[in-house]
Amino acid sequence: MQISPSILSADFANLEHELDAIRSADWAHVDVMDNHFVPNLTLGLPVVEALLKVSPVPIDCHLMIENPDRWAPPYAEAGAKSVTFHVEAANDPVTLAREIRAQGARASMALKPGTPWEPYAELLPEVDMVLVMTVEPGFGGQAFMADMMPKVAAVRESVRRHGGEVWIQVDGGVSASTIEQCADAGADVFVAGSAVYGADDAAANIARLRDLVRGHTHP
Ligand code: DX5
Ligand code: ZN
């Protein structure tokens, strides 16, 4: 069970300090948005390179961008330990995942809420993680979509059948009141933006989320 706080809800003027505040987390989740794949613009490779130099935890890049086939591998090459691309945007997800892995990073594929799981299940041998979005990507602080839990369960079932060690991440509206249903459905990596950075003590918020999912295990 791993916690990956999203710095989208952090103070962008003090990112080194904000990363230090989540040193008890497993990852730092960095949302890259290009204003095309999603209607919002955040940061890109030069900022991620700067974050990599100061982050006390490995960086989990969530790329909400067009043409990840071209733009995603450089994040792995720069040193991000996990790189997630959206299946809706990738032209050749198999080649892309292989390129990310060849750079020494974990390769991960993300699905928007409206994207069904079944057509992508055959890609499982190529990835290390599946991200099931629990909000429409683009903004922090949105309401959790509990109706995505059956999709999380379907991914968990595919992973079980496939037999490999593939993590299942949820992102969007994950908080103390929603994290347990995610774990029950089969998720094991939890992204939380506003629930970690929204109230002052980020470390206490991480500890609380961890406590809530402690003991949940997935065969
Ligand atoms: C949304 C981003 C999320 C966002 C989550 O498109 O992918 O990572 O930061 O924020 P919360 O946890 O506030 O919903
Ligand atoms: Zn994200």
CSV table of C-alpha atoms and ligand atoms in Angstrom, one decimal:
chain,number,residue,atom,x,y,z
A,1,MET,CA,0.0,0.0,0.0
A,2,GLN,CA,1.7,3.2,-1.2
A,3,ILE,CA,0.9,6.9,-0.9
A,4,SER,CA,1.8,9.2,-3.7
A,5,PRO,CA,0.9,12.9,-2.9
A,6,SER,CA,0.1,15.1,-5.9
A,7,ILE,CA,2.1,18.3,-5.9
A,8,LEU,CA,-0.7,19.9,-8.0
A,9,SER,CA,-2.2,21.0,-4.7
A,10,ALA,CA,1.2,22.2,-3.3
A,11,ASP,CA,2.6,25.8,-3.3
A,12,PHE,CA,4.2,26.1,-6.7
A,13,ALA,CA,6.4,28.9,-5.5
A,14,ASN,CA,8.0,26.6,-2.9
A,15,LEU,CA,8.2,23.2,-4.5
A,16,GLU,CA,11.5,22.1,-2.7
A,17,HIS,CA,9.9,22.8,0.6
A,18,GLU,CA,6.7,21.1,-0.4
A,19,LEU,CA,8.5,18.0,-1.5
A,20,ASP,CA,10.4,17.9,1.8
A,21,ALA,CA,7.0,18.0,3.6
A,22,ILE,CA,6.0,14.7,2.0
A,23,ARG,CA,9.3,12.8,2.7
A,24,SER,CA,7.3,10.1,4.5
A,25,ALA,CA,5.4,9.3,1.3
A,26,ASP,CA,6.4,6.5,-1.1
A,27,TRP,CA,6.3,8.8,-4.2
A,28,ALA,CA,5.8,12.4,-5.3
A,29,HIS,CA,3.1,12.5,-8.0
A,30,VAL,CA,3.8,15.1,-10.6
A,31,ASP,CA,0.9,16.1,-13.0
A,32,VAL,CA,2.2,17.2,-16.4
A,33,MET,CA,-0.6,18.8,-18.4
A,34,ASP,CA,-0.2,20.3,-21.9
A,35,ASN,CA,-3.5,22.3,-22.3
A,36,HIS,CA,-4.4,20.0,-25.2
A,37,PHE,CA,-5.0,16.5,-23.8
A,38,VAL,CA,-6.6,18.3,-20.8
A,39,PRO,CA,-7.9,21.9,-20.5
A,40,ASN,CA,-5.1,22.9,-18.1
A,41,LEU,CA,-1.4,23.7,-18.2
A,42,THR,CA,1.0,22.8,-15.4
A,43,LEU,CA,4.7,22.1,-15.9
A,44,GLY,CA,7.0,20.2,-18.2
A,45,LEU,CA,10.4,18.5,-18.4
A,46,PRO,CA,12.6,21.4,-17.3
A,47,VAL,CA,10.7,21.7,-14.0
A,48,VAL,CA,10.6,17.9,-13.5
A,49,GLU,CA,14.4,17.9,-14.0
A,50,ALA,CA,14.7,20.5,-11.2
A,51,LEU,CA,12.4,18.5,-8.9
A,52,LEU,CA,14.4,15.4,-9.5
A,53,LYS,CA,17.4,17.1,-8.0
A,54,VAL,CA,15.8,17.9,-4.7
A,55,SER,CA,13.0,15.3,-4.2
A,56,PRO,CA,13.6,13.1,-1.1
A,57,VAL,CA,11.2,10.5,-2.7
A,58,PRO,CA,11.1,9.0,-6.2
A,59,ILE,CA,9.0,10.9,-8.8
A,60,ASP,CA,5.8,9.5,-10.3
A,61,CYS,CA,5.1,11.4,-13.5
A,62,HIS,CA,1.5,11.5,-14.7
A,63,LEU,CA,1.6,12.7,-18.2
A,64,MET,CA,-1.7,14.2,-19.4
A,65,ILE,CA,-0.4,15.1,-22.8
A,66,GLU,CA,-0.9,14.5,-26.5
A,67,ASN,CA,1.7,12.4,-28.3
A,68,PRO,CA,3.3,10.7,-25.3
A,69,ASP,CA,5.0,8.4,-27.8
A,70,ARG,CA,7.3,11.3,-28.5
A,71,TRP,CA,7.3,13.2,-25.2
A,72,ALA,CA,7.1,10.5,-22.4
A,73,PRO,CA,10.5,8.7,-22.7
A,74,PRO,CA,12.5,11.8,-21.9
A,75,TYR,CA,10.9,11.9,-18.4
A,76,ALA,CA,12.2,8.4,-17.8
A,77,GLU,CA,15.6,9.4,-19.2
A,78,ALA,CA,15.7,12.4,-16.9
A,79,GLY,CA,15.3,10.0,-13.9
A,80,ALA,CA,11.6,9.8,-13.1
A,81,LYS,CA,11.2,6.3,-11.6
A,82,SER,CA,7.6,5.9,-12.8
A,83,VAL,CA,6.2,7.3,-16.0
A,84,THR,CA,2.4,7.1,-16.7
A,85,PHE,CA,1.0,7.9,-20.2
A,86,HIS,CA,-2.7,7.9,-21.2
A,87,VAL,CA,-3.9,5.1,-23.4
A,88,GLU,CA,-6.3,7.5,-25.1
A,89,ALA,CA,-3.3,9.6,-26.4
A,90,ALA,CA,-0.7,6.9,-27.2
A,91,ASN,CA,-0.4,5.7,-30.8
A,92,ASP,CA,1.8,2.6,-30.0
A,93,PRO,CA,1.5,1.9,-26.3
A,94,VAL,CA,3.6,-1.3,-26.5
A,95,THR,CA,6.6,0.4,-28.0
A,96,LEU,CA,6.2,3.4,-25.7
A,97,ALA,CA,6.1,1.2,-22.5
A,98,ARG,CA,9.2,-0.6,-23.7
A,99,GLU,CA,11.0,2.6,-24.3
A,100,ILE,CA,10.1,3.8,-20.8
A,101,ARG,CA,11.3,0.6,-19.2
A,102,ALA,CA,14.5,0.6,-21.3
A,103,GLN,CA,15.3,3.9,-19.5
A,104,GLY,CA,15.0,2.2,-16.2
A,105,ALA,CA,11.7,3.5,-15.1
A,106,ARG,CA,8.4,1.8,-14.3
A,107,ALA,CA,6.0,2.1,-17.2
A,108,SER,CA,2.3,2.8,-16.5
A,109,MET,CA,-0.8,3.3,-18.5
A,110,ALA,CA,-3.7,5.6,-17.4
A,111,LEU,CA,-7.4,5.4,-18.3
A,112,LYS,CA,-9.8,8.3,-18.1
A,113,PRO,CA,-13.2,7.6,-16.4
A,114,GLY,CA,-14.9,7.1,-19.8
A,115,THR,CA,-12.3,4.6,-21.1
A,116,PRO,CA,-13.2,1.0,-20.7
A,117,TRP,CA,-10.6,-1.5,-19.3
A,118,GLU,CA,-11.2,-4.6,-21.4
A,119,PRO,CA,-9.6,-3.3,-24.7
A,120,TYR,CA,-6.4,-2.6,-22.8
A,121,ALA,CA,-6.2,-5.7,-20.6
A,122,GLU,CA,-3.9,-7.4,-23.2
A,123,LEU,CA,-1.2,-4.7,-22.5
A,124,LEU,CA,-0.7,-5.9,-18.9
A,125,PRO,CA,2.6,-7.7,-19.6
A,126,GLU,CA,4.0,-4.4,-20.9
A,127,VAL,CA,3.4,-2.3,-17.9
A,128,ASP,CA,4.2,-2.0,-14.2
A,129,MET,CA,1.1,-0.1,-13.1
A,130,VAL,CA,-2.4,0.8,-14.3
A,131,LEU,CA,-3.8,4.2,-13.3
A,132,VAL,CA,-7.6,4.2,-13.0
A,133,MET,CA,-8.7,7.9,-12.9
A,134,THR,CA,-11.4,8.6,-10.3
A,135,VAL,CA,-12.0,12.1,-11.7
A,136,GLU,CA,-11.9,13.6,-15.1
A,137,PRO,CA,-8.2,14.5,-15.5
A,138,GLY,CA,-7.3,18.2,-15.5
A,139,PHE,CA,-7.8,19.6,-12.0
A,140,GLY,CA,-7.3,18.9,-8.3
A,141,GLY,CA,-10.0,19.0,-5.7
A,142,GLN,CA,-12.8,17.4,-7.7
A,143,ALA,CA,-15.4,15.0,-6.4
A,144,PHE,CA,-14.4,11.3,-6.2
A,145,MET,CA,-16.2,9.0,-8.7
A,146,ALA,CA,-17.2,5.9,-6.7
A,147,ASP,CA,-18.6,4.4,-9.9
A,148,MET,CA,-15.0,3.7,-11.0
A,149,MET,CA,-14.7,1.0,-8.3
A,150,PRO,CA,-15.9,-1.8,-10.6
A,151,LYS,CA,-13.2,-0.8,-13.1
A,152,VAL,CA,-10.6,-1.0,-10.4
A,153,ALA,CA,-11.9,-4.4,-9.5
A,154,ALA,CA,-11.8,-5.5,-13.1
A,155,VAL,CA,-8.2,-4.4,-13.4
A,156,ARG,CA,-7.4,-6.3,-10.2
A,157,GLU,CA,-9.0,-9.4,-11.6
A,158,SER,CA,-7.0,-9.2,-14.8
A,159,VAL,CA,-3.8,-8.7,-12.8
A,160,ARG,CA,-4.6,-11.7,-10.7
A,161,ARG,CA,-5.2,-13.8,-13.8
A,162,HIS,CA,-2.1,-12.4,-15.5
A,163,GLY,CA,-0.1,-13.3,-12.4
A,164,GLY,CA,2.5,-10.6,-12.7
A,165,GLU,CA,3.3,-7.8,-10.2
A,166,VAL,CA,1.3,-4.9,-11.6
A,167,TRP,CA,0.3,-2.1,-9.3
A,168,ILE,CA,-3.1,-0.4,-9.5
A,169,GLN,CA,-3.2,3.3,-8.8
A,170,VAL,CA,-6.2,5.6,-8.2
A,171,ASP,CA,-6.0,9.3,-8.7
A,172,GLY,CA,-8.7,11.9,-8.1
A,173,GLY,CA,-10.8,12.7,-5.0
A,174,VAL,CA,-8.8,10.2,-2.9
A,175,SER,CA,-9.2,11.2,0.8
A,176,ALA,CA,-9.7,9.8,4.3
A,177,SER,CA,-13.4,9.2,3.4
A,178,THR,CA,-12.8,7.5,0.0
A,179,ILE,CA,-9.4,5.6,0.3
A,180,GLU,CA,-10.8,2.5,1.9
A,181,GLN,CA,-13.2,1.7,-0.9
A,182,CYS,CA,-10.4,2.1,-3.4
A,183,ALA,CA,-8.3,-0.4,-1.4
A,184,ASP,CA,-11.3,-2.8,-1.1
A,185,ALA,CA,-11.8,-2.6,-4.9
A,186,GLY,CA,-8.1,-3.6,-5.4
A,187,ALA,CA,-6.0,-0.4,-5.6
A,188,ASP,CA,-2.6,-0.4,-4.0
A,189,VAL,CA,-1.1,3.0,-4.9
A,190,PHE,CA,-3.1,6.1,-3.8
A,191,VAL,CA,-2.6,9.6,-5.3
A,192,ALA,CA,-3.9,12.4,-3.1
A,193,GLY,CA,-3.5,16.1,-3.8
A,194,SER,CA,-5.9,18.2,-1.8
A,195,ALA,CA,-6.2,15.5,1.0
A,196,VAL,CA,-2.5,15.8,1.7
A,197,TYR,CA,-1.7,19.5,0.9
A,198,GLY,CA,-5.1,20.9,1.7
A,199,ALA,CA,-4.7,21.0,5.5
A,200,ASP,CA,-1.4,22.2,7.1
A,201,ASP,CA,0.3,19.0,8.2
A,202,ALA,CA,1.1,17.0,5.1
A,203,ALA,CA,3.0,14.3,7.1
A,204,ALA,CA,0.0,13.8,9.4
A,205,ASN,CA,-2.3,13.5,6.4
A,206,ILE,CA,-0.1,10.9,4.8
A,207,ALA,CA,0.0,8.9,8.1
A,208,ARG,CA,-3.8,9.0,8.4
A,209,LEU,CA,-4.2,7.7,4.8
A,210,ARG,CA,-1.7,5.0,5.4
A,211,ASP,CA,-3.4,3.9,8.6
A,212,LEU,CA,-6.8,3.6,6.8
A,213,VAL,CA,-5.4,1.1,4.2
A,214,ARG,CA,-3.1,-0.8,6.5
A,215,GLY,CA,-4.0,-4.4,6.5
A,216,HIS,CA,-5.8,-4.4,3.2
A,217,THR,CA,-3.9,-6.9,0.9
A,218,HIS,CA,-4.6,-8.1,-2.5
A,219,PRO,CA,-3.7,-11.7,-3.6
B,1,DX5,C1,-6.0,15.4,-11.8
B,1,DX5,C2,-4.7,15.0,-11.3
B,1,DX5,C3,-4.6,14.6,-9.9
B,1,DX5,C4,-4.9,15.6,-8.9
B,1,DX5,C5,-5.6,15.0,-7.8
B,1,DX5,O1,-6.0,15.5,-13.2
B,1,DX5,O2,-4.2,13.9,-12.1
B,1,DX5,O3,-3.3,14.0,-9.6
B,1,DX5,O4,-3.8,16.3,-8.4
B,1,DX5,O5,-6.0,16.0,-6.9
B,1,DX5,P1,-7.1,15.6,-5.7
B,1,DX5,O6,-6.5,14.5,-4.9
B,1,DX5,O7,-7.3,16.9,-5.0
B,1,DX5,O8,-8.3,15.1,-6.4
B,2,ZN,ZN,-2.4,12.8,-11.5
